[in-house]
Coordinates of N, CA and C in Angstrom, one line a residue:
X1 N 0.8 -1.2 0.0 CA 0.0 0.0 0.0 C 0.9 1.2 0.0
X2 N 1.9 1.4 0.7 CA 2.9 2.6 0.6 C 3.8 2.9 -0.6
X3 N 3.6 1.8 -1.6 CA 4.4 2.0 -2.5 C 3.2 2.3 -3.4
X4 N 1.8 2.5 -3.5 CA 0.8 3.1 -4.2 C 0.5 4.6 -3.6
X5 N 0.4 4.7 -2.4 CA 0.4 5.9 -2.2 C 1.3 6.8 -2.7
X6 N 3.0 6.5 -2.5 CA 3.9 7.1 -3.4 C 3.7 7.2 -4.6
X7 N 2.9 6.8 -5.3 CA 3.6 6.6 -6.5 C 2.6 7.7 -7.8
X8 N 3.0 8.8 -7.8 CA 3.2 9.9 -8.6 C 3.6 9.7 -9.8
X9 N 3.5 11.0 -10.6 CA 3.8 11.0 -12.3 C 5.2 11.9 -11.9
X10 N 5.4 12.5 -10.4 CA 7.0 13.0 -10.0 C 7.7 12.0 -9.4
X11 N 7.1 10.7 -9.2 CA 7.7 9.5 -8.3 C 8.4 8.8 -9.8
X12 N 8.1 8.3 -10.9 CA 8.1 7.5 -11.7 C 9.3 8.2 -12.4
X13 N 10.0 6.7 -13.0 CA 10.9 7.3 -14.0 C 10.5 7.5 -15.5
X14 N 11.1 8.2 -15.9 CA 10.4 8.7 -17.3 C 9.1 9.8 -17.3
X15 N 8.7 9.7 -16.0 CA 7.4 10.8 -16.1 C 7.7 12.0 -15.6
X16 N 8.6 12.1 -14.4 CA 8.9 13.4 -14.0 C 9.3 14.6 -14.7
X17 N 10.0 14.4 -16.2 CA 10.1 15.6 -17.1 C 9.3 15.6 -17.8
X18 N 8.1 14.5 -18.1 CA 7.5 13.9 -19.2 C 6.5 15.6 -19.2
X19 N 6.1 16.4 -20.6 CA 5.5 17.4 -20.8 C 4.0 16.5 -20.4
X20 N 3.4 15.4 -20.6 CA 2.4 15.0 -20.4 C 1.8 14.6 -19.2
X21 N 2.9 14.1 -17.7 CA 2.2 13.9 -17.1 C 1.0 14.6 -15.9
X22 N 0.7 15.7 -15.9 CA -0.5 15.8 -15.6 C -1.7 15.6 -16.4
X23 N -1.6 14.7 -17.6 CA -2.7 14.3 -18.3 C -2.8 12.8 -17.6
X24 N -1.7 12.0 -18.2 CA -2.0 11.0 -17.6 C -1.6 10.4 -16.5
X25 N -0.9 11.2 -15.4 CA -0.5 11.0 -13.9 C 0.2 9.5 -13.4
X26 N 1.0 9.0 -14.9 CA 1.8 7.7 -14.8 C 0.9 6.8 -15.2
X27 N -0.1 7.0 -15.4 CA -1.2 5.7 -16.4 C -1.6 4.9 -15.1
X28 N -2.8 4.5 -15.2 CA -3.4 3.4 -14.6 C -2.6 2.2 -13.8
X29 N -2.4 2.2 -13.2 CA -1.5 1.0 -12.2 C -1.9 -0.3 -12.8
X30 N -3.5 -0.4 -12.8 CA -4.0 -1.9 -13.0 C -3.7 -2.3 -14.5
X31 N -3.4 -1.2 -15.2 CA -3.4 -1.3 -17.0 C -1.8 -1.8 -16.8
X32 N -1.0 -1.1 -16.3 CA 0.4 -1.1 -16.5 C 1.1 -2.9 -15.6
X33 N 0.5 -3.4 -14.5 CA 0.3 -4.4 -14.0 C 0.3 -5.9 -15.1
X34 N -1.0 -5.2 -15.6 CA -1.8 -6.5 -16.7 C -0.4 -6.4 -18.0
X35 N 0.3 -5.7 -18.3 CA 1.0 -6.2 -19.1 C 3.0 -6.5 -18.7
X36 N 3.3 -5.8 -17.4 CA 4.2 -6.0 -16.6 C 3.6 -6.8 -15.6
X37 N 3.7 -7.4 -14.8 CA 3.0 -7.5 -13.6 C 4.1 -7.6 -12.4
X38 N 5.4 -7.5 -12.9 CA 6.6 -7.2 -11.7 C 6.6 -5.9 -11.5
X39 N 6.4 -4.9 -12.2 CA 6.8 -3.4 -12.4 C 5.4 -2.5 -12.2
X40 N 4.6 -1.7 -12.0 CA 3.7 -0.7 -11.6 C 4.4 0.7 -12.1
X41 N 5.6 0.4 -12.2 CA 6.6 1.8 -12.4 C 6.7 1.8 -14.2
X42 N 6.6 0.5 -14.5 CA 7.0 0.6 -16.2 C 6.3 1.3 -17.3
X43 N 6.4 2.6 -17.3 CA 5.1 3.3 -17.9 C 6.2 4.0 -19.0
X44 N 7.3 3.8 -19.1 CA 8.1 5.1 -19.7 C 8.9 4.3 -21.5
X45 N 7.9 4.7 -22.6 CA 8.3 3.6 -23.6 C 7.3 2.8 -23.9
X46 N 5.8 2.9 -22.5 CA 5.5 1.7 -23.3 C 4.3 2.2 -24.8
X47 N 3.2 1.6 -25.2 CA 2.4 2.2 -26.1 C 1.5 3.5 -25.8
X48 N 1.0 2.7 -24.4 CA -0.2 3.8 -23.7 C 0.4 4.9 -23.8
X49 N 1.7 5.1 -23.2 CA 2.6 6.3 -22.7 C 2.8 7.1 -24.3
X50 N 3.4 6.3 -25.0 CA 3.2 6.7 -26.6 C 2.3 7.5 -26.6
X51 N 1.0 6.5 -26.8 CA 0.1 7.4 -27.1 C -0.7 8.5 -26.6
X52 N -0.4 8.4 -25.8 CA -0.8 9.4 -25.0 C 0.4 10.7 -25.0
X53 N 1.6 10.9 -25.3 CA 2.2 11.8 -26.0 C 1.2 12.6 -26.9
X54 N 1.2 11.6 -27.8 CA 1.1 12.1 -29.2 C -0.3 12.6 -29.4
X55 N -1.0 12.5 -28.8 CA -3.0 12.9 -28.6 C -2.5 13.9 -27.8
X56 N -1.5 14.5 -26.8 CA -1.4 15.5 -25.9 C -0.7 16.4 -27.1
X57 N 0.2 16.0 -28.0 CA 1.0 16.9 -28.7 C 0.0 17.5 -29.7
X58 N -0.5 16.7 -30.4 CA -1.4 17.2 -31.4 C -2.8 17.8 -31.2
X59 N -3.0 18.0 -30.2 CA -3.8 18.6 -29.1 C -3.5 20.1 -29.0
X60 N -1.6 19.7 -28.1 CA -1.8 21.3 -28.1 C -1.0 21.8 -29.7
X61 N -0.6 21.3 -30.5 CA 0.0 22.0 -31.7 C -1.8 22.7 -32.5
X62 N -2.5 22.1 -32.2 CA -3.9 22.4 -32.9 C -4.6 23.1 -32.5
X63 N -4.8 23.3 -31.0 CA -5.1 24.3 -30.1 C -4.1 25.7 -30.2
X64 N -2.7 26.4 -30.5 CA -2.0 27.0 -30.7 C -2.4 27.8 -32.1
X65 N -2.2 26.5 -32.9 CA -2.4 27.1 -34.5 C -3.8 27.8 -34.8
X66 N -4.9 27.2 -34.1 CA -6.3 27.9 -34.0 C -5.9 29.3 -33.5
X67 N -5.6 29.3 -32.2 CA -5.4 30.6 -31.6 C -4.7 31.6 -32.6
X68 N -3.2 31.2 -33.0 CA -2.5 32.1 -33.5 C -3.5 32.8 -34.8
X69 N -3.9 31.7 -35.9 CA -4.9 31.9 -36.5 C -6.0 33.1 -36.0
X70 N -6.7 33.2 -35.4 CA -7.5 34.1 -34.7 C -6.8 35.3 -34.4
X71 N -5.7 35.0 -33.6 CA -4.9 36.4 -33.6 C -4.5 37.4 -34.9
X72 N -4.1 36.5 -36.3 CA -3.8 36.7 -37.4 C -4.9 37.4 -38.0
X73 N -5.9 37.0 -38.1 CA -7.0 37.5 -38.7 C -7.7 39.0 -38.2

């Protein structure tokens, strides 16, 4: 139980600089389990973490471009 209560998107390796993790806050324990089941920490590399980059990136590059757009006009 204390190694869940720890365990943050600032506790985890790979998430602490990650630009994404207050979206996904180190991914689901029980998701990351079911395909590790030694590790709860292995989130950095794997698909989920992937994709969830790239839906955050193209998010905000499309959010930005709108705006600047609007500003432009």
């Amino acid at each position: 139980i204390a190694a869940l209560l720890t365990r943050t998107s600032d506790t985890i390796k790979g998430c602490s600089k990650c630009f994404a993790k207050w979206n996904c806050g180190g991914e689901c324990v029980a998701k990351i389990l079911h395909h590790t089941p030694n590790d709860m920490n292995a989130v950095e590399g794997s698909a989920r973490c992937l994709i969830n980059r790239e839906l955050l990136k193209d998010e905000l590059v499309a959010n930005t471009l709108k705006d600047t757009v609007k500003y432009l006009a």
